[in-house]
Amino acid sequence: MADLILRFAKIQLALCTEWFHIAGMVKRNQTHVSVGRPREFELDEAVRKAMDVFWRRGYHDASLPDLLDGMELSRGSFYKAFVDKRGIYLRALDTYIDDAVRSVGETLHSNPSPKAAIREAFSQQVDQTSDVEGLRGCFAVFAAVEMLPQDREVAPRISRLFRRLQDLYAAAIIRAQALGEIDPGLDERTLARFLVCQIQGMRVLAKAGADREQTRAMVDLALKALG
């Protein structure tokens, strides 16, 4: 039990550091926008619209006219806010990563039973991959396939996403072990990496045509690893 508490404390410290990082990014972005840079459009909304363009076309095939049209911006407004295509792409990827981590974190803390919360997180993935939006797959995986291993700015972002997701699942596993819901003899880091890997693989297969029933069966099999 003491070993579980120590491991849990270490992961909680890492998670707190990540949440402070997100809060700091939000504060800096708000300050950056408000001081001397009035905007006729919402920066966050513009970034999300750019994300949709990159999601459909990829980084290399998305032209500046594509982005201006999708973001509903003039050329001058675009350059004033984001400098270039590279700048808006990295902003879009950061936004996607923060959204993904926040969503999973909220789900994994939404149930007093950590094991049930993990199952709920997987169920949400089934729902997301079974609709029209789900056919687009994961934006981060899309970015990894297109940009890695050469891109030295995208690579650490993708690594950070999967590390943060693994931290969240590892913390939930430790909580479940402390409650007797999961075998305490299982290594939480290995199990967390397995779960994240299963989610990403499931999303790729859904994009390739796996239906809800097939995806649900994959989830049931993956979660058997929890005992």
CSV table of N, CA, C and O in Angstrom, one decimal, residues 81-170:
chain,number,residue,atom,x,y,z
A,81,ALA,N,-2.1,38.2,-36.8
A,81,ALA,CA,-2.3,37.3,-35.6
A,81,ALA,C,-1.4,36.1,-35.5
A,81,ALA,O,-1.0,35.7,-34.4
A,82,PHE,N,-1.1,35.5,-36.7
A,82,PHE,CA,-0.4,34.2,-36.7
A,82,PHE,C,0.9,34.2,-37.4
A,82,PHE,O,1.6,33.1,-37.4
A,83,VAL,N,1.3,35.2,-38.1
A,83,VAL,CA,2.6,35.4,-38.8
A,83,VAL,C,2.6,34.5,-40.0
A,83,VAL,O,2.9,35.1,-41.1
A,84,ASP,N,2.4,33.2,-39.9
A,84,ASP,CA,2.5,32.4,-41.1
A,84,ASP,C,1.8,31.1,-40.9
A,84,ASP,O,1.2,30.8,-39.8
A,85,LYS,N,1.8,30.2,-41.9
A,85,LYS,CA,1.0,28.9,-41.9
A,85,LYS,C,1.6,28.0,-40.7
A,85,LYS,O,0.9,27.3,-40.0
A,86,ARG,N,2.9,28.1,-40.6
A,86,ARG,CA,3.5,27.3,-39.6
A,86,ARG,C,3.1,27.7,-38.2
A,86,ARG,O,2.8,26.8,-37.3
A,87,GLY,N,2.9,29.0,-37.9
A,87,GLY,CA,2.5,29.4,-36.7
A,87,GLY,C,1.1,29.0,-36.3
A,87,GLY,O,0.8,28.5,-35.2
A,88,ILE,N,0.2,29.1,-37.3
A,88,ILE,CA,-1.2,28.7,-37.0
A,88,ILE,C,-1.3,27.2,-36.8
A,88,ILE,O,-2.1,26.6,-36.1
A,89,TYR,N,-0.5,26.4,-37.6
A,89,TYR,CA,-0.5,25.0,-37.5
A,89,TYR,C,-0.1,24.5,-36.1
A,89,TYR,O,-0.8,23.7,-35.4
A,90,LEU,N,1.0,25.1,-35.5
A,90,LEU,CA,1.4,24.7,-34.2
A,90,LEU,C,0.4,25.1,-33.1
A,90,LEU,O,0.2,24.4,-32.2
A,91,ARG,N,-0.2,26.3,-33.3
A,91,ARG,CA,-1.3,26.7,-32.4
A,91,ARG,C,-2.5,25.7,-32.4
A,91,ARG,O,-3.0,25.4,-31.4
A,92,ALA,N,-2.9,25.3,-33.6
A,92,ALA,CA,-4.0,24.3,-33.8
A,92,ALA,C,-3.6,23.0,-33.1
A,92,ALA,O,-4.5,22.4,-32.4
A,93,LEU,N,-2.4,22.5,-33.3
A,93,LEU,CA,-2.0,21.3,-32.7
A,93,LEU,C,-2.0,21.4,-31.2
A,93,LEU,O,-2.4,20.5,-30.4
A,94,ASP,N,-1.5,22.5,-30.6
A,94,ASP,CA,-1.5,22.7,-29.2
A,94,ASP,C,-2.9,22.8,-28.6
A,94,ASP,O,-3.2,22.2,-27.6
A,95,THR,N,-3.8,23.4,-29.4
A,95,THR,CA,-5.2,23.5,-28.9
A,95,THR,C,-5.8,22.1,-28.9
A,95,THR,O,-6.5,21.7,-27.9
A,96,TYR,N,-5.6,21.3,-29.9
A,96,TYR,CA,-6.1,19.9,-29.9
A,96,TYR,C,-5.6,19.1,-28.8
A,96,TYR,O,-6.3,18.4,-28.1
A,97,ILE,N,-4.3,19.2,-28.5
A,97,ILE,CA,-3.7,18.4,-27.4
A,97,ILE,C,-4.2,18.8,-26.1
A,97,ILE,O,-4.6,18.0,-25.3
A,98,ASP,N,-4.4,20.1,-25.8
A,98,ASP,CA,-4.9,20.6,-24.5
A,98,ASP,C,-6.4,20.2,-24.4
A,98,ASP,O,-6.8,19.8,-23.3
A,99,ASP,N,-7.1,20.2,-25.5
A,99,ASP,CA,-8.5,19.8,-25.4
A,99,ASP,C,-8.6,18.3,-25.1
A,99,ASP,O,-9.4,17.9,-24.3
A,100,ALA,N,-7.8,17.5,-25.7
A,100,ALA,CA,-7.8,16.1,-25.5
A,100,ALA,C,-7.4,15.7,-24.1
A,100,ALA,O,-8.1,14.9,-23.5
A,101,VAL,N,-6.4,16.3,-23.6
A,101,VAL,CA,-6.0,16.0,-22.2
A,101,VAL,C,-7.0,16.5,-21.2
A,101,VAL,O,-7.3,15.7,-20.3
A,102,ARG,N,-7.6,17.6,-21.4
A,102,ARG,CA,-8.6,18.1,-20.5
A,102,ARG,C,-9.8,17.2,-20.5
A,102,ARG,O,-10.4,16.9,-19.4
A,103,SER,N,-10.3,16.8,-21.7
A,103,SER,CA,-11.4,15.9,-21.8
A,103,SER,C,-11.2,14.6,-21.1
A,103,SER,O,-12.1,14.1,-20.3
A,104,VAL,N,-10.1,14.0,-21.3
A,104,VAL,CA,-9.8,12.7,-20.7
A,104,VAL,C,-9.7,12.8,-19.2
A,104,VAL,O,-10.2,12.0,-18.4
A,105,GLY,N,-9.0,13.9,-18.8
A,105,GLY,CA,-8.8,14.1,-17.3
A,105,GLY,C,-10.1,14.3,-16.6
A,105,GLY,O,-10.3,13.7,-15.5
A,106,GLU,N,-11.0,15.0,-17.2
A,106,GLU,CA,-12.4,15.2,-16.6
A,106,GLU,C,-13.1,13.9,-16.5
A,106,GLU,O,-13.8,13.6,-15.5
A,107,THR,N,-13.1,13.1,-17.6
A,107,THR,CA,-13.8,11.8,-17.5
A,107,THR,C,-13.2,10.9,-16.5
A,107,THR,O,-13.9,10.2,-15.8
A,108,LEU,N,-11.9,10.8,-16.4
A,108,LEU,CA,-11.3,9.9,-15.4
A,108,LEU,C,-11.5,10.3,-14.0
A,108,LEU,O,-11.2,9.5,-13.1
A,109,HIS,N,-11.9,11.5,-13.7
A,109,HIS,CA,-12.3,12.0,-12.4
A,109,HIS,C,-13.8,12.1,-12.2
A,109,HIS,O,-14.2,12.7,-11.2
A,110,SER,N,-14.6,11.6,-13.1
A,110,SER,CA,-16.0,11.8,-13.1
A,110,SER,C,-16.8,10.8,-12.3
A,110,SER,O,-18.0,10.9,-12.1
A,111,ASN,N,-16.1,9.7,-11.9
A,111,ASN,CA,-16.8,8.6,-11.2
A,111,ASN,C,-16.0,8.2,-10.0
A,111,ASN,O,-14.7,8.1,-10.1
A,112,PRO,N,-16.6,7.9,-8.9
A,112,PRO,CA,-15.9,7.5,-7.7
A,112,PRO,C,-15.2,6.2,-7.9
A,112,PRO,O,-14.2,5.9,-7.1
A,113,SER,N,-15.6,5.4,-8.9
A,113,SER,CA,-14.9,4.2,-9.2
A,113,SER,C,-13.9,4.5,-10.4
A,113,SER,O,-14.4,4.7,-11.5
A,114,PRO,N,-12.6,4.5,-10.1
A,114,PRO,CA,-11.7,4.7,-11.2
A,114,PRO,C,-11.8,3.7,-12.3
A,114,PRO,O,-11.6,4.1,-13.5
A,115,LYS,N,-12.0,2.5,-12.0
A,115,LYS,CA,-12.2,1.5,-13.1
A,115,LYS,C,-13.3,1.8,-14.0
A,115,LYS,O,-13.3,1.7,-15.2
A,116,ALA,N,-14.5,2.2,-13.4
A,116,ALA,CA,-15.6,2.6,-14.2
A,116,ALA,C,-15.4,3.8,-15.0
A,116,ALA,O,-15.8,4.0,-16.1
A,117,ALA,N,-14.6,4.8,-14.4
A,117,ALA,CA,-14.2,6.0,-15.2
A,117,ALA,C,-13.4,5.6,-16.4
A,117,ALA,O,-13.5,6.3,-17.4
A,118,ILE,N,-12.5,4.7,-16.3
A,118,ILE,CA,-11.6,4.3,-17.4
A,118,ILE,C,-12.5,3.7,-18.5
A,118,ILE,O,-12.4,4.0,-19.7
A,119,ARG,N,-13.5,2.9,-18.1
A,119,ARG,CA,-14.4,2.3,-19.1
A,119,ARG,C,-15.2,3.4,-19.7
A,119,ARG,O,-15.5,3.4,-20.9
A,120,GLU,N,-15.6,4.4,-19.0
A,120,GLU,CA,-16.4,5.5,-19.6
A,120,GLU,C,-15.5,6.3,-20.6
A,120,GLU,O,-16.0,6.7,-21.6
A,121,ALA,N,-14.3,6.4,-20.3
A,121,ALA,CA,-13.4,7.1,-21.2
A,121,ALA,C,-13.3,6.4,-22.5
A,121,ALA,O,-13.3,6.9,-23.6
A,122,PHE,N,-13.2,5.0,-22.4
A,122,PHE,CA,-13.2,4.2,-23.7
A,122,PHE,C,-14.6,4.3,-24.4
A,122,PHE,O,-14.6,4.3,-25.6
A,123,SER,N,-15.6,4.3,-23.6
A,123,SER,CA,-17.0,4.4,-24.2
A,123,SER,C,-17.1,5.7,-25.0
A,123,SER,O,-17.7,5.7,-26.1
A,124,GLN,N,-16.6,6.8,-24.5
A,124,GLN,CA,-16.6,8.1,-25.2
A,124,GLN,C,-15.9,8.0,-26.5
A,124,GLN,O,-16.3,8.6,-27.5
A,125,GLN,N,-14.8,7.3,-26.5
A,125,GLN,CA,-14.0,7.1,-27.7
A,125,GLN,C,-14.8,6.3,-28.8
A,125,GLN,O,-14.8,6.6,-30.0
A,126,VAL,N,-15.6,5.3,-28.3
A,126,VAL,CA,-16.4,4.6,-29.2
A,126,VAL,C,-17.4,5.5,-29.9
A,126,VAL,O,-17.7,5.5,-31.1
A,127,ASP,N,-18.1,6.4,-29.0
A,127,ASP,CA,-19.1,7.3,-29.5
A,127,ASP,C,-18.4,8.3,-30.5
A,127,ASP,O,-19.0,8.6,-31.6
A,128,GLN,N,-17.2,8.7,-30.2
A,128,GLN,CA,-16.6,9.7,-31.1
A,128,GLN,C,-16.2,9.1,-32.4
A,128,GLN,O,-16.2,9.8,-33.4
A,129,THR,N,-15.7,7.9,-32.4
A,129,THR,CA,-15.3,7.2,-33.6
A,129,THR,C,-16.4,6.7,-34.5
A,129,THR,O,-16.1,6.3,-35.6
A,130,SER,N,-17.6,6.6,-33.9
A,130,SER,CA,-18.7,6.0,-34.7
A,130,SER,C,-19.6,7.0,-35.4
A,130,SER,O,-20.5,6.7,-36.1
A,131,ASP,N,-19.3,8.3,-35.2
A,131,ASP,CA,-20.0,9.3,-36.0
A,131,ASP,C,-19.2,9.9,-37.2
A,131,ASP,O,-18.1,9.4,-37.4
A,132,VAL,N,-19.8,10.8,-37.9
A,132,VAL,CA,-19.1,11.4,-39.0
A,132,VAL,C,-17.8,12.0,-38.7
A,132,VAL,O,-16.8,11.8,-39.4
A,133,GLU,N,-17.8,12.7,-37.6
A,133,GLU,CA,-16.5,13.4,-37.1
A,133,GLU,C,-15.4,12.3,-36.9
A,133,GLU,O,-14.2,12.6,-37.1
A,134,GLY,N,-15.9,11.2,-36.4
A,134,GLY,CA,-14.9,10.2,-36.0
A,134,GLY,C,-14.2,9.6,-37.2
A,134,GLY,O,-13.0,9.1,-37.1
A,135,LEU,N,-14.7,9.7,-38.4
A,135,LEU,CA,-14.1,9.2,-39.6
A,135,LEU,C,-12.8,10.0,-39.9
A,135,LEU,O,-12.0,9.6,-40.7
A,136,ARG,N,-12.7,11.2,-39.3
A,136,ARG,CA,-11.5,12.0,-39.5
A,136,ARG,C,-10.3,11.4,-38.8
A,136,ARG,O,-9.2,11.8,-39.1
A,137,GLY,N,-10.6,10.6,-37.7
A,137,GLY,CA,-9.5,10.1,-36.9
A,137,GLY,C,-9.0,11.1,-35.9
A,137,GLY,O,-9.6,12.1,-35.7
A,138,CYS,N,-7.8,10.8,-35.4
A,138,CYS,CA,-7.2,11.7,-34.4
A,138,CYS,C,-6.3,12.7,-35.1
A,138,CYS,O,-5.4,12.3,-35.9
A,139,PHE,N,-6.4,14.0,-34.8
A,139,PHE,CA,-5.6,15.0,-35.4
A,139,PHE,C,-4.2,14.9,-35.1
A,139,PHE,O,-3.3,15.1,-35.9
A,140,ALA,N,-3.9,14.5,-33.8
A,140,ALA,CA,-2.5,14.3,-33.4
A,140,ALA,C,-1.8,13.1,-34.2
A,140,ALA,O,-0.7,13.2,-34.6
A,141,VAL,N,-2.5,12.0,-34.4
A,141,VAL,CA,-2.0,10.9,-35.1
A,141,VAL,C,-1.8,11.3,-36.6
A,141,VAL,O,-0.8,11.0,-37.2
A,142,PHE,N,-2.7,12.0,-37.1
A,142,PHE,CA,-2.6,12.6,-38.5
A,142,PHE,C,-1.4,13.4,-38.6
A,142,PHE,O,-0.6,13.3,-39.6
A,143,ALA,N,-1.1,14.3,-37.6
A,143,ALA,CA,0.1,15.1,-37.6
A,143,ALA,C,1.3,14.3,-37.5
A,143,ALA,O,2.3,14.5,-38.2
A,144,ALA,N,1.3,13.2,-36.7
A,144,ALA,CA,2.5,12.4,-36.5
A,144,ALA,C,2.8,11.7,-37.8
A,144,ALA,O,4.0,11.6,-38.1
A,145,VAL,N,1.8,11.1,-38.4
A,145,VAL,CA,2.1,10.4,-39.7
A,145,VAL,C,2.6,11.3,-40.8
A,145,VAL,O,3.6,10.9,-41.5
A,146,GLU,N,2.1,12.5,-40.8
A,146,GLU,CA,2.6,13.5,-41.9
A,146,GLU,C,3.9,14.1,-41.6
A,146,GLU,O,4.7,14.3,-42.5
A,147,MET,N,4.2,14.5,-40.3
A,147,MET,CA,5.3,15.4,-40.0
A,147,MET,C,6.5,14.7,-39.3
A,147,MET,O,7.6,15.2,-39.4
A,148,LEU,N,6.3,13.5,-38.7
A,148,LEU,CA,7.4,12.9,-38.0
A,148,LEU,C,8.1,11.8,-38.9
A,148,LEU,O,7.5,11.3,-39.8
A,149,PRO,N,9.4,11.6,-38.6
A,149,PRO,CA,10.2,12.0,-37.5
A,149,PRO,C,11.0,13.3,-37.7
A,149,PRO,O,11.7,13.8,-36.9
A,150,GLN,N,10.8,13.9,-38.9
A,150,GLN,CA,11.7,15.0,-39.3
A,150,GLN,C,11.4,16.3,-38.5
A,150,GLN,O,12.3,17.1,-38.2
A,151,ASP,N,10.2,16.5,-38.2
A,151,ASP,CA,9.8,17.8,-37.7
A,151,ASP,C,10.1,17.9,-36.2
A,151,ASP,O,9.5,17.2,-35.4
A,152,ARG,N,11.0,18.8,-35.8
A,152,ARG,CA,11.5,18.9,-34.5
A,152,ARG,C,10.6,19.8,-33.6
A,152,ARG,O,10.8,19.9,-32.4
A,153,GLU,N,9.6,20.4,-34.1
A,153,GLU,CA,8.6,21.2,-33.3
A,153,GLU,C,7.4,20.4,-33.1
A,153,GLU,O,6.8,20.4,-32.0
A,154,VAL,N,7.0,19.6,-34.0
A,154,VAL,CA,5.8,18.7,-33.9
A,154,VAL,C,6.1,17.5,-33.0
A,154,VAL,O,5.3,17.1,-32.2
A,155,ALA,N,7.3,16.9,-33.2
A,155,ALA,CA,7.6,15.7,-32.4
A,155,ALA,C,7.5,15.8,-30.9
A,155,ALA,O,6.8,15.0,-30.3
A,156,PRO,N,8.0,16.9,-30.3
A,156,PRO,CA,7.8,16.9,-28.8
A,156,PRO,C,6.4,17.2,-28.4
A,156,PRO,O,6.0,16.8,-27.3
A,157,ARG,N,5.6,17.8,-29.3
A,157,ARG,CA,4.2,18.0,-29.0
A,157,ARG,C,3.5,16.7,-29.0
A,157,ARG,O,2.6,16.4,-28.1
A,158,ILE,N,3.7,15.8,-29.9
A,158,ILE,CA,3.0,14.5,-30.0
A,158,ILE,C,3.5,13.7,-28.8
A,158,ILE,O,2.7,13.0,-28.1
A,159,SER,N,4.8,13.7,-28.5
A,159,SER,CA,5.3,13.0,-27.3
A,159,SER,C,4.6,13.5,-26.0
A,159,SER,O,4.3,12.7,-25.2
A,160,ARG,N,4.5,14.8,-25.9
A,160,ARG,CA,3.9,15.3,-24.7
A,160,ARG,C,2.4,14.9,-24.6
A,160,ARG,O,2.0,14.6,-23.5
A,161,LEU,N,1.7,14.8,-25.7
A,161,LEU,CA,0.3,14.4,-25.6
A,161,LEU,C,0.2,13.0,-25.1
A,161,LEU,O,-0.6,12.7,-24.1
A,162,PHE,N,0.9,12.1,-25.6
A,162,PHE,CA,0.8,10.7,-25.2
A,162,PHE,C,1.4,10.5,-23.8
A,162,PHE,O,0.9,9.7,-23.0
A,163,ARG,N,2.4,11.3,-23.4
A,163,ARG,CA,2.9,11.2,-22.0
A,163,ARG,C,1.8,11.7,-21.1
A,163,ARG,O,1.6,11.0,-20.0
A,164,ARG,N,1.2,12.8,-21.4
A,164,ARG,CA,0.2,13.3,-20.5
A,164,ARG,C,-1.0,12.4,-20.4
A,164,ARG,O,-1.6,12.2,-19.3
A,165,LEU,N,-1.4,11.8,-21.5
A,165,LEU,CA,-2.5,10.8,-21.4
A,165,LEU,C,-2.2,9.6,-20.6
A,165,LEU,O,-2.9,9.1,-19.8
A,166,GLN,N,-0.9,9.1,-20.8
A,166,GLN,CA,-0.5,8.0,-20.0
A,166,GLN,C,-0.4,8.3,-18.5
A,166,GLN,O,-0.8,7.5,-17.7
A,167,ASP,N,0.0,9.5,-18.2
A,167,ASP,CA,0.0,10.0,-16.8
A,167,ASP,C,-1.4,9.9,-16.2
A,167,ASP,O,-1.6,9.5,-15.1
A,168,LEU,N,-2.4,10.4,-17.0
A,168,LEU,CA,-3.8,10.4,-16.5
A,168,LEU,C,-4.3,9.0,-16.2
A,168,LEU,O,-4.9,8.7,-15.2
A,169,TYR,N,-4.1,8.1,-17.2
A,169,TYR,CA,-4.5,6.7,-17.0
A,169,TYR,C,-3.8,6.0,-15.9
A,169,TYR,O,-4.3,5.2,-15.1
A,170,ALA,N,-2.4,6.3,-15.8
A,170,ALA,CA,-1.7,5.7,-14.7
A,170,ALA,C,-2.2,6.1,-13.3
A,170,ALA,O,-2.3,5.3,-12.4
